[in-house]
């Protein structure tokens, strides 16, 4: 395509090619090996090594391991009991959400939808196999299960897009909301 050709001729492509193996080096050899390889690749060979490291098993069609495929079943983990927020150093979720200035129009259509071809995933797979990870990793409590049925509180969304990449089977379709709704960070 025209975009791909323009990209390959740009300075961005050259910079990305230099570091193409850095992420996979950490996946393959851990912190020590990743740092060593990345240091050599970024400062000495500058991406001219005649190989590209392969991506791990469980990769998508582009050869990249997706976050959704890296999520393991809940039975493989011990539950974590976090201490209650103290109001000084740690705060409850709704206080943090209020500080983000998140606002969506009341009559705005939801920008978070369950993809039709995987509509059964929330209740049959995410909740049953993975213990509803979306209800824990979402920083704005957008996803909750009420009587084992998924409820999406899109008005809380802070647009981190974690849900569109981390949920089992990537069952959420995230679209840009109407009219600039979402977080309004004042100190950034």
CSV table of N, CA and C in Angstrom, one decimal, residues 29-102:
chain,number,residue,atom,x,y,z
A,29,UNK,N,15.6,-14.1,26.7
A,29,UNK,CA,16.7,-14.3,27.6
A,29,UNK,C,16.6,-13.6,28.9
A,30,UNK,N,15.5,-13.0,29.2
A,30,UNK,CA,15.3,-12.4,30.5
A,30,UNK,C,15.9,-11.0,30.6
A,31,UNK,N,16.0,-10.5,31.8
A,31,UNK,CA,16.5,-9.1,32.0
A,31,UNK,C,18.0,-9.0,31.6
A,32,UNK,N,18.8,-9.9,32.2
A,32,UNK,CA,20.2,-9.8,31.9
A,32,UNK,C,20.6,-9.9,30.4
A,33,UNK,N,20.1,-11.0,29.8
A,33,UNK,CA,20.3,-11.2,28.4
A,33,UNK,C,19.7,-10.2,27.5
A,34,UNK,N,18.5,-9.7,27.9
A,34,UNK,CA,17.8,-8.7,27.2
A,34,UNK,C,18.6,-7.4,27.2
A,35,UNK,N,19.1,-7.0,28.4
A,35,UNK,CA,19.9,-5.8,28.5
A,35,UNK,C,21.2,-5.9,27.7
A,36,UNK,N,21.9,-7.0,27.8
A,36,UNK,CA,23.1,-7.2,27.0
A,36,UNK,C,22.9,-7.1,25.5
A,37,UNK,N,21.9,-7.9,25.0
A,37,UNK,CA,21.6,-7.9,23.6
A,37,UNK,C,21.1,-6.5,23.1
A,38,UNK,N,20.2,-5.8,23.9
A,38,UNK,CA,19.7,-4.5,23.5
A,38,UNK,C,20.8,-3.5,23.5
A,39,UNK,N,21.8,-3.5,24.4
A,39,UNK,CA,22.9,-2.6,24.4
A,39,UNK,C,23.7,-2.8,23.2
A,40,UNK,N,24.0,-4.0,22.8
A,40,UNK,CA,24.9,-4.3,21.6
A,40,UNK,C,24.1,-3.9,20.4
A,41,UNK,N,22.8,-4.2,20.3
A,41,UNK,CA,22.0,-3.9,19.1
A,41,UNK,C,21.8,-2.4,18.9
A,42,UNK,N,21.6,-1.7,20.0
A,42,UNK,CA,21.2,-0.3,19.9
A,42,UNK,C,22.5,0.6,19.7
A,43,UNK,N,23.6,0.1,20.3
A,43,UNK,CA,24.8,1.0,20.3
A,43,UNK,C,25.9,0.6,19.4
A,44,UNK,N,26.0,-0.7,19.1
A,44,UNK,CA,27.1,-1.2,18.2
A,44,UNK,C,26.6,-1.6,16.8
A,45,UNK,N,25.7,-2.6,16.8
A,45,UNK,CA,25.3,-3.1,15.4
A,45,UNK,C,24.3,-2.2,14.8
A,46,UNK,N,23.5,-1.4,15.6
A,46,UNK,CA,22.5,-0.5,15.2
A,46,UNK,C,21.5,-1.1,14.2
A,47,UNK,N,21.1,-2.3,14.6
A,47,UNK,CA,20.0,-3.0,13.8
A,47,UNK,C,20.5,-3.7,12.5
A,48,UNK,N,21.8,-3.7,12.3
A,48,UNK,CA,22.4,-4.3,11.1
A,48,UNK,C,22.6,-5.8,11.2
A,49,UNK,N,22.2,-6.4,12.4
A,49,UNK,CA,22.4,-7.9,12.5
A,49,UNK,C,21.5,-8.6,11.5
A,50,UNK,N,22.0,-9.6,10.9
A,50,UNK,CA,21.4,-10.3,9.7
A,50,UNK,C,20.2,-11.2,10.1
A,51,UNK,N,19.6,-11.0,11.3
A,51,UNK,CA,18.5,-11.9,11.7
A,51,UNK,C,17.5,-11.0,12.4
A,52,UNK,N,16.3,-11.6,12.5
A,52,UNK,CA,15.3,-11.0,13.3
A,52,UNK,C,14.8,-12.1,14.3
A,53,UNK,N,14.8,-11.8,15.6
A,53,UNK,CA,14.4,-12.8,16.6
A,53,UNK,C,13.0,-13.2,16.4
A,54,UNK,N,12.7,-14.5,16.6
A,54,UNK,CA,11.3,-15.0,16.4
A,54,UNK,C,10.5,-14.7,17.6
A,55,UNK,N,9.2,-14.6,17.4
A,55,UNK,CA,8.3,-14.3,18.5
A,55,UNK,C,7.9,-15.6,19.2
A,56,UNK,N,7.5,-15.5,20.5
A,56,UNK,CA,7.2,-16.7,21.2
A,56,UNK,C,5.9,-17.5,20.7
A,57,UNK,N,5.8,-18.7,21.2
A,57,UNK,CA,4.6,-19.5,20.9
A,57,UNK,C,3.4,-18.8,21.4
A,58,UNK,N,2.2,-19.0,20.7
A,58,UNK,CA,1.0,-18.3,21.1
A,58,UNK,C,0.9,-17.0,20.4
A,59,UNK,N,1.6,-16.8,19.3
A,59,UNK,CA,1.6,-15.5,18.6
A,59,UNK,C,0.4,-15.4,17.7
A,60,UNK,N,0.1,-14.1,17.4
A,60,UNK,CA,-1.0,-13.9,16.5
A,60,UNK,C,-0.5,-14.0,15.0
A,61,UNK,N,-1.4,-13.7,14.0
A,61,UNK,CA,-1.0,-13.9,12.6
A,61,UNK,C,0.2,-13.1,12.2
A,62,UNK,N,0.6,-12.0,12.9
A,62,UNK,CA,1.8,-11.3,12.6
A,62,UNK,C,3.0,-11.8,13.3
A,63,UNK,N,2.8,-12.9,14.0
A,63,UNK,CA,4.0,-13.5,14.8
A,63,UNK,C,4.2,-12.9,16.1
A,64,UNK,N,3.3,-12.0,16.6
A,64,UNK,CA,3.4,-11.4,17.9
A,64,UNK,C,2.5,-12.0,18.9
A,65,UNK,N,3.0,-12.3,20.1
A,65,UNK,CA,2.2,-12.9,21.1
A,65,UNK,C,1.3,-11.8,21.7
A,66,UNK,N,0.0,-12.1,21.7
A,66,UNK,CA,-1.0,-11.1,22.2
A,66,UNK,C,-1.1,-11.2,23.7
A,67,UNK,N,-1.5,-10.1,24.3
A,67,UNK,CA,-1.7,-10.1,25.7
A,67,UNK,C,-2.8,-11.0,26.1
A,68,UNK,N,-3.9,-11.1,25.2
A,68,UNK,CA,-5.0,-12.0,25.5
A,68,UNK,C,-4.5,-13.4,25.6
A,69,UNK,N,-3.7,-13.8,24.7
A,69,UNK,CA,-3.2,-15.2,24.7
A,69,UNK,C,-2.2,-15.5,25.8
A,70,UNK,N,-1.6,-14.4,26.4
A,70,UNK,CA,-0.7,-14.6,27.5
A,70,UNK,C,-1.4,-14.7,28.8
A,71,UNK,N,-2.7,-14.5,28.8
A,71,UNK,CA,-3.5,-14.6,30.1
A,71,UNK,C,-3.7,-16.0,30.4
A,72,UNK,N,-3.4,-16.4,31.6
A,72,UNK,CA,-3.5,-17.8,32.0
A,72,UNK,C,-4.8,-18.0,32.9
A,73,UNK,N,-5.3,-19.2,32.9
A,73,UNK,CA,-6.5,-19.5,33.7
A,73,UNK,C,-6.3,-19.2,35.2
A,74,UNK,N,-7.4,-18.8,35.9
A,74,UNK,CA,-7.3,-18.3,37.3
A,74,UNK,C,-6.8,-19.5,38.2
A,75,UNK,N,-7.1,-20.7,37.8
A,75,UNK,CA,-6.7,-21.8,38.7
A,75,UNK,C,-5.1,-21.9,38.9
A,76,UNK,N,-4.4,-21.3,38.0
A,76,UNK,CA,-2.9,-21.3,38.1
A,76,UNK,C,-2.3,-20.2,39.1
A,77,UNK,N,-3.2,-19.5,39.7
A,77,UNK,CA,-2.7,-18.4,40.5
A,77,UNK,C,-3.4,-18.4,41.9
A,78,UNK,N,-2.7,-17.8,42.9
A,78,UNK,CA,-3.3,-17.6,44.2
A,78,UNK,C,-3.9,-16.2,44.2
A,79,UNK,N,-5.1,-16.1,44.8
A,79,UNK,CA,-5.8,-14.8,44.9
A,79,UNK,C,-4.9,-13.8,45.7
A,80,UNK,N,-4.9,-12.5,45.3
A,80,UNK,CA,-4.2,-11.5,46.0
A,80,UNK,C,-5.2,-10.7,46.9
A,81,UNK,N,-4.9,-10.5,48.2
A,81,UNK,CA,-5.7,-9.8,49.1
A,81,UNK,C,-5.0,-8.4,49.3
A,82,UNK,N,-5.5,-7.4,48.6
A,82,UNK,CA,-4.9,-6.1,48.7
A,82,UNK,C,-5.4,-5.3,49.9
A,83,UNK,N,-4.6,-4.5,50.6
A,83,UNK,CA,-5.1,-3.8,51.7
A,83,UNK,C,-6.0,-2.7,51.2
A,84,UNK,N,-6.9,-2.3,52.1
A,84,UNK,CA,-7.9,-1.2,51.8
A,84,UNK,C,-7.1,0.1,51.6
A,85,UNK,N,-7.6,1.0,50.7
A,85,UNK,CA,-6.9,2.3,50.5
A,85,UNK,C,-6.9,3.1,51.8
A,86,UNK,N,-5.8,3.8,52.1
A,86,UNK,CA,-5.6,4.5,53.3
A,86,UNK,C,-6.0,6.0,53.2
A,87,UNK,N,-6.3,6.5,52.0
A,87,UNK,CA,-6.7,7.9,51.8
A,87,UNK,C,-5.6,8.9,51.9
A,88,UNK,N,-4.3,8.4,52.1
A,88,UNK,CA,-3.2,9.3,52.2
A,88,UNK,C,-2.2,8.9,51.0
A,89,UNK,N,-1.8,7.7,51.0
A,89,UNK,CA,-0.9,7.3,49.9
A,89,UNK,C,-1.7,6.5,48.8
A,90,UNK,N,-2.7,5.8,49.2
A,90,UNK,CA,-3.5,5.0,48.3
A,90,UNK,C,-5.0,5.4,48.4
A,91,UNK,N,-5.7,5.4,47.3
A,91,UNK,CA,-7.0,5.9,47.3
A,91,UNK,C,-8.0,4.9,46.6
A,92,UNK,N,-9.2,5.0,46.9
A,92,UNK,CA,-10.2,4.1,46.3
A,92,UNK,C,-10.4,4.5,44.8
A,93,UNK,N,-10.9,3.5,44.1
A,93,UNK,CA,-11.0,3.6,42.7
A,93,UNK,C,-11.9,4.8,42.2
A,94,UNK,N,-13.0,5.1,42.9
A,94,UNK,CA,-13.9,6.2,42.5
A,94,UNK,C,-13.2,7.5,42.7
A,95,UNK,N,-12.4,7.6,43.8
A,95,UNK,CA,-11.7,8.9,44.0
A,95,UNK,C,-10.7,9.2,42.9
A,96,UNK,N,-10.0,8.1,42.5
A,96,UNK,CA,-9.0,8.3,41.4
A,96,UNK,C,-9.7,8.6,40.1
A,97,UNK,N,-10.9,7.9,39.9
A,97,UNK,CA,-11.7,8.2,38.6
A,97,UNK,C,-12.1,9.6,38.6
A,98,UNK,N,-12.6,10.1,39.7
A,98,UNK,CA,-13.1,11.5,39.8
A,98,UNK,C,-11.9,12.5,39.4
A,99,UNK,N,-10.7,12.2,39.9
A,99,UNK,CA,-9.6,13.0,39.6
A,99,UNK,C,-9.2,13.0,38.2
A,100,UNK,N,-9.5,12.0,37.4
A,100,UNK,CA,-9.2,12.0,36.0
A,100,UNK,C,-10.0,12.9,35.2
A,101,UNK,N,-11.1,13.4,35.8
A,101,UNK,CA,-12.0,14.3,35.1
A,101,UNK,C,-12.8,13.6,34.0
A,102,UNK,N,-13.0,12.3,34.1
A,102,UNK,CA,-13.7,11.5,33.0
A,102,UNK,C,-15.1,12.0,32.9
